[in-house]
Tab-separated table of C-alpha atoms in Angstrom:
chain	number	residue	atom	x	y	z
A	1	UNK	CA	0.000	0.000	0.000
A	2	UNK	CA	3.256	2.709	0.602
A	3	UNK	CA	5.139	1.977	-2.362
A	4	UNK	CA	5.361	0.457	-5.883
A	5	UNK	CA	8.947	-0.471	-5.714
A	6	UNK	CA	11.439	-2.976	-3.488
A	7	UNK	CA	14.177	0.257	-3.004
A	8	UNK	CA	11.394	2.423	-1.979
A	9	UNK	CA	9.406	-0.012	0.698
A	10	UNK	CA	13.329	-1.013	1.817
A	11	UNK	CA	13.255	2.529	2.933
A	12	UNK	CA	10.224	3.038	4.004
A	13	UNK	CA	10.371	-0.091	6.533
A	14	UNK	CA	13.544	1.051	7.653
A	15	UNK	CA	11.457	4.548	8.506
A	16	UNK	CA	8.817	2.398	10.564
A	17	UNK	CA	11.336	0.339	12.449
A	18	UNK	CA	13.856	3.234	13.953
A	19	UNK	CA	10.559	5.711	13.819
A	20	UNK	CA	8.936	3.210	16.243
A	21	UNK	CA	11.401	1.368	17.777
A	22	UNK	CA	9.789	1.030	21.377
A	23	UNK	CA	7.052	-0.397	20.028
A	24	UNK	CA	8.459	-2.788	17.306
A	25	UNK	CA	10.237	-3.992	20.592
A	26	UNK	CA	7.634	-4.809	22.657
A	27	UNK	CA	5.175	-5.956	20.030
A	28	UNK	CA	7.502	-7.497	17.766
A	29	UNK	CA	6.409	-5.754	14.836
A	30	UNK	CA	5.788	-2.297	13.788
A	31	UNK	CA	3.975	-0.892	10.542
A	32	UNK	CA	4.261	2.088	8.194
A	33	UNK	CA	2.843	5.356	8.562
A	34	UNK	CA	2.550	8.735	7.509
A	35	UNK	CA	3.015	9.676	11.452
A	36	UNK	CA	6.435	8.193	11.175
A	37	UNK	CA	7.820	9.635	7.997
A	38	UNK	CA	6.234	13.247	9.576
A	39	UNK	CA	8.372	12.599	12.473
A	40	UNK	CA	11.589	11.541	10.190
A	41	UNK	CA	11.073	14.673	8.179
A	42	UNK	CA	11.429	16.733	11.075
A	43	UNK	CA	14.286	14.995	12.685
A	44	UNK	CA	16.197	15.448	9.197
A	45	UNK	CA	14.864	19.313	8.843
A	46	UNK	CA	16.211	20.098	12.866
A	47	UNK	CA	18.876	18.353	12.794
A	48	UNK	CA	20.298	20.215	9.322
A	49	UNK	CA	18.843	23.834	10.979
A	50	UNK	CA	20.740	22.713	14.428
A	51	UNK	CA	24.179	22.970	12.401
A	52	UNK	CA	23.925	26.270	12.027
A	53	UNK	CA	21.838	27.639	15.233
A	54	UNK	CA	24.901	29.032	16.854
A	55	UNK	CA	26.154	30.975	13.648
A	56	UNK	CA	22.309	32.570	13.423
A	57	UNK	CA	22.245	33.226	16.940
A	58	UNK	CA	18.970	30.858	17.682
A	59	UNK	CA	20.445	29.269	21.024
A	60	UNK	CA	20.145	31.537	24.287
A	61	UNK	CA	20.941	30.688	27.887
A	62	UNK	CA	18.267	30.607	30.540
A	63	UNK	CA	18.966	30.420	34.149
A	64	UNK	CA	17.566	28.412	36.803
A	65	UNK	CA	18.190	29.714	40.328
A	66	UNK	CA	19.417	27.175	42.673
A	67	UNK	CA	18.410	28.126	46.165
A	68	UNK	CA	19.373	26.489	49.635
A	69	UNK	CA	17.600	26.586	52.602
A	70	UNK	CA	17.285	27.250	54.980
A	71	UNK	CA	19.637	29.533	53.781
A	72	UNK	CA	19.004	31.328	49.928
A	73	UNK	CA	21.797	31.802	47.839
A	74	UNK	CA	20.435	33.323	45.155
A	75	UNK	CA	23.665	33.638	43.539
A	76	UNK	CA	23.767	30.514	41.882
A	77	UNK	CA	22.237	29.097	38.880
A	78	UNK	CA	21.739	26.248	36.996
A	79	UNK	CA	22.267	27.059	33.555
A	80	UNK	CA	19.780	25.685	30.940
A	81	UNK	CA	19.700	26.013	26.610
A	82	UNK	CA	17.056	26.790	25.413
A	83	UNK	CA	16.860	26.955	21.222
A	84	UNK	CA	14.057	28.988	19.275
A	85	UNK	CA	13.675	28.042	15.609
A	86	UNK	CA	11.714	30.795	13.610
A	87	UNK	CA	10.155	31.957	16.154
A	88	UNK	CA	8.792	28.508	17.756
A	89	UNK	CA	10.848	26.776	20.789
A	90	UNK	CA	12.201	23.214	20.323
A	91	UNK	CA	12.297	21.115	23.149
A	92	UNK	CA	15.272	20.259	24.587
A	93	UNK	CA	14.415	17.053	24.771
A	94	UNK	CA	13.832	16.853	21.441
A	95	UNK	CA	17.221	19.240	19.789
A	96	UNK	CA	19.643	17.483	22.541
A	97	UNK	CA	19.454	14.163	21.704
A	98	UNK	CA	19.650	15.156	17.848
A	99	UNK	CA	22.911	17.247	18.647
A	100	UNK	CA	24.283	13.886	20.488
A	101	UNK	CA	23.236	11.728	17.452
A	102	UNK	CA	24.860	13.894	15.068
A	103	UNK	CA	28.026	14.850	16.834
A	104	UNK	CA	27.088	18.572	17.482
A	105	UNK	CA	27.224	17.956	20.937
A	106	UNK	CA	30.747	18.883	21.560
A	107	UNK	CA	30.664	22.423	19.784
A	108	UNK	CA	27.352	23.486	20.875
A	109	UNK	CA	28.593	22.364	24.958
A	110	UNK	CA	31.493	24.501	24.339
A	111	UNK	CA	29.724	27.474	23.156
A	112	UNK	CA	27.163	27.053	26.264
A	113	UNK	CA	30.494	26.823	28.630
A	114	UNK	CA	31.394	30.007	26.730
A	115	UNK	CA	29.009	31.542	27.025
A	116	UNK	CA	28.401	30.681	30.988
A	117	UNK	CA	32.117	32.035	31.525
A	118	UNK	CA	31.584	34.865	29.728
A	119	UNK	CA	28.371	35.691	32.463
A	120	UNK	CA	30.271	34.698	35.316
A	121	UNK	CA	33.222	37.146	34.319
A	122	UNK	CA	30.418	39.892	33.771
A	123	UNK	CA	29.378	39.356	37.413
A	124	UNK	CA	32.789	39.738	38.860
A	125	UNK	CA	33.410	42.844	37.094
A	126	UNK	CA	30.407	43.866	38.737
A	127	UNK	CA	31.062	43.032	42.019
A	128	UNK	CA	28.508	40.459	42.308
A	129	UNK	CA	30.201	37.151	41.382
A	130	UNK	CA	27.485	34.184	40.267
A	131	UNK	CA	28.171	30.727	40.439
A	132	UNK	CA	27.083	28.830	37.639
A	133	UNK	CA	26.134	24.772	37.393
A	134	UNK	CA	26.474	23.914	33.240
A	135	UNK	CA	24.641	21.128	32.134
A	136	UNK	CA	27.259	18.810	30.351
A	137	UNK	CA	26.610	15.704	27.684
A	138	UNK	CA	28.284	11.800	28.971
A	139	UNK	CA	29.550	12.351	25.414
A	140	UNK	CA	31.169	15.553	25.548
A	141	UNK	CA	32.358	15.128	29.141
A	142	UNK	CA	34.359	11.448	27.928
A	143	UNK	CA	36.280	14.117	25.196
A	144	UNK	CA	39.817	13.867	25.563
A	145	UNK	CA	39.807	18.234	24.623
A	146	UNK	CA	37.098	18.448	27.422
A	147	UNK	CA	39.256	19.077	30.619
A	148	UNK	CA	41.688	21.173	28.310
A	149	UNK	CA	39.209	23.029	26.738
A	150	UNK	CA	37.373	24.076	30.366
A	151	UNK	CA	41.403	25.662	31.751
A	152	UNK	CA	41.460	27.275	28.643
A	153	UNK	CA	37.905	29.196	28.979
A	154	UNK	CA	38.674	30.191	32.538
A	155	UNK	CA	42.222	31.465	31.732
A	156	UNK	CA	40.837	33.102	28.555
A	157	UNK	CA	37.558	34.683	30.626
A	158	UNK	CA	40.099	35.252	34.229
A	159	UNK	CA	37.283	34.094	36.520
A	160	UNK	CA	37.726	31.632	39.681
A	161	UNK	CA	37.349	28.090	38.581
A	162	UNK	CA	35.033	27.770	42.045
A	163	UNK	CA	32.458	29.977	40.651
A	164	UNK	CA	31.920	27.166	37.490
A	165	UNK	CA	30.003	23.612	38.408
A	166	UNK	CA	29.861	20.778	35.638
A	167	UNK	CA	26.192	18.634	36.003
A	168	UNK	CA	26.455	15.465	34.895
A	169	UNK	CA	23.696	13.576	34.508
A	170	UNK	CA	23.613	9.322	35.709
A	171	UNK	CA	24.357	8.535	32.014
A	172	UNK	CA	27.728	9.480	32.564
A	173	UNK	CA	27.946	5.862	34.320
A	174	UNK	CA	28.130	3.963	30.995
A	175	UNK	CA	31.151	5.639	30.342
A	176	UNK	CA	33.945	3.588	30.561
A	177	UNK	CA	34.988	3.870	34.374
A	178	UNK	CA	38.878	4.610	34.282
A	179	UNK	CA	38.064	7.750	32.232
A	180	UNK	CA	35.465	9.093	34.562
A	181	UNK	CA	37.808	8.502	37.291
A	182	UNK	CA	40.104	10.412	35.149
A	183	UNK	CA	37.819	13.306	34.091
A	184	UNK	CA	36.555	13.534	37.905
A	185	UNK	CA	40.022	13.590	39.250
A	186	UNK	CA	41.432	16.215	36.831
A	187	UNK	CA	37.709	18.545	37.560
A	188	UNK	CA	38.669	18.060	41.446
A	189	UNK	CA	42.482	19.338	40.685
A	190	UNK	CA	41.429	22.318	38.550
A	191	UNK	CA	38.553	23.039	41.661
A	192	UNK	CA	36.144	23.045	39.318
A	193	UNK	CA	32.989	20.954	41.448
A	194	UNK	CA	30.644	18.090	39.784
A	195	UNK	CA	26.994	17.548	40.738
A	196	UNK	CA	25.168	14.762	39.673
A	197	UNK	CA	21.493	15.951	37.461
A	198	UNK	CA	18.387	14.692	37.996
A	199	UNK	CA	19.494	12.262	40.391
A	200	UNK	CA	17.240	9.143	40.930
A	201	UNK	CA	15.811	9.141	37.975
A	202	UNK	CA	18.266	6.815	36.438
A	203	UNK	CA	20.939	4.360	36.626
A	204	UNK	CA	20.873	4.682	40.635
């Protein structure tokens, strides 16, 4: 009923098996619809648009406060991105796990650790120093640059490496475990803290 040739129907069951995987898992079987190629078209269409949302300026930061009680610190902040595509928001939900897919991860982390340092160094010039927690991807935190590329912000931006806090979230404990010793241990030297996101939620 989809198609009058074998290349084409190929395709198109590909499209209803990774479209649907969850439920070709549970029910063994999955079938072809236009619901699924609707939802391939706009993977395809955000994930081409996400490779150049930095250069057109569609990614912004948002920030969460963090607050302690019974004491408030309302100096600190959980960082968040947030990504607005002519004019309509796209979950992150939805634009991270494209970026991780597609390998855009690692430059669109660094430009949100960038941009962080470049807010925390704004506060310190104004005498009211924030501390920041960034959000950061298993996959860009297992980066052999990533440790290198975090001394070289905060010498480049002179702030304290205290007032900067990387949140991992529990997927970071697939990763093999010598290198998140590694990572850890090299964070801890540099005094740069880790927090664990959404914790309980996951692998623990």
């Amino acid at each position: 009923d989809h198609g009058h040739d074998i290349s084409n129907l190929i395709n198109l069951a590909d499209l209803a098996l990774y479209g649907n995987i969850e439920k070709a898992n549970k029910q063994g079987f999955t079938i072809y619809d236009e619901q699924i190629a609707g939802k391939y078209r706009r993977k395809s269409m955000l994930r081409t648009r996400l490779e150049q949302a930095i250069s057109r300026q569609e990614l912004r930061l948002v920030f969460q406060p963090i607050v302690r009680v019974p004491v408030d610190n309302s100096r600190y902040y959980e960082v968040l991105l947030r990504w607005t595509l002519d004019g309509v928001p796209v979950p992150p939900d939805e634009f991270i796990p494209l970026a991780e897919q597609s390998g855009l991860i690692n430059s669109i982390g660094y430009w949100v650790l960038d941009q962080a340092c470049q807010v925390i160094r704004h506060s310190c010039q104004c005498g009211q120093p924030l501390m920041l927690a960034v959000n950061v991807s298993a996959l860009q935190f297992q980066q052999d640059e990533f440790v290198p590329d975090l001394h070289e912000l905060l010498e480049r931006h002179q702030i304290p490496a205290a007032l900067l806090q990387i949140e991992i979230t529990e997927s970071v404990f697939t990763v093999d475990k010598n290198i998140l010793i590694d990572k850890t241990n090299q964070l801890r030297d540099a005094s740069i803290a880790i927090s664990i996101d959404d914790f309980g939620t996951g692998y623990s």
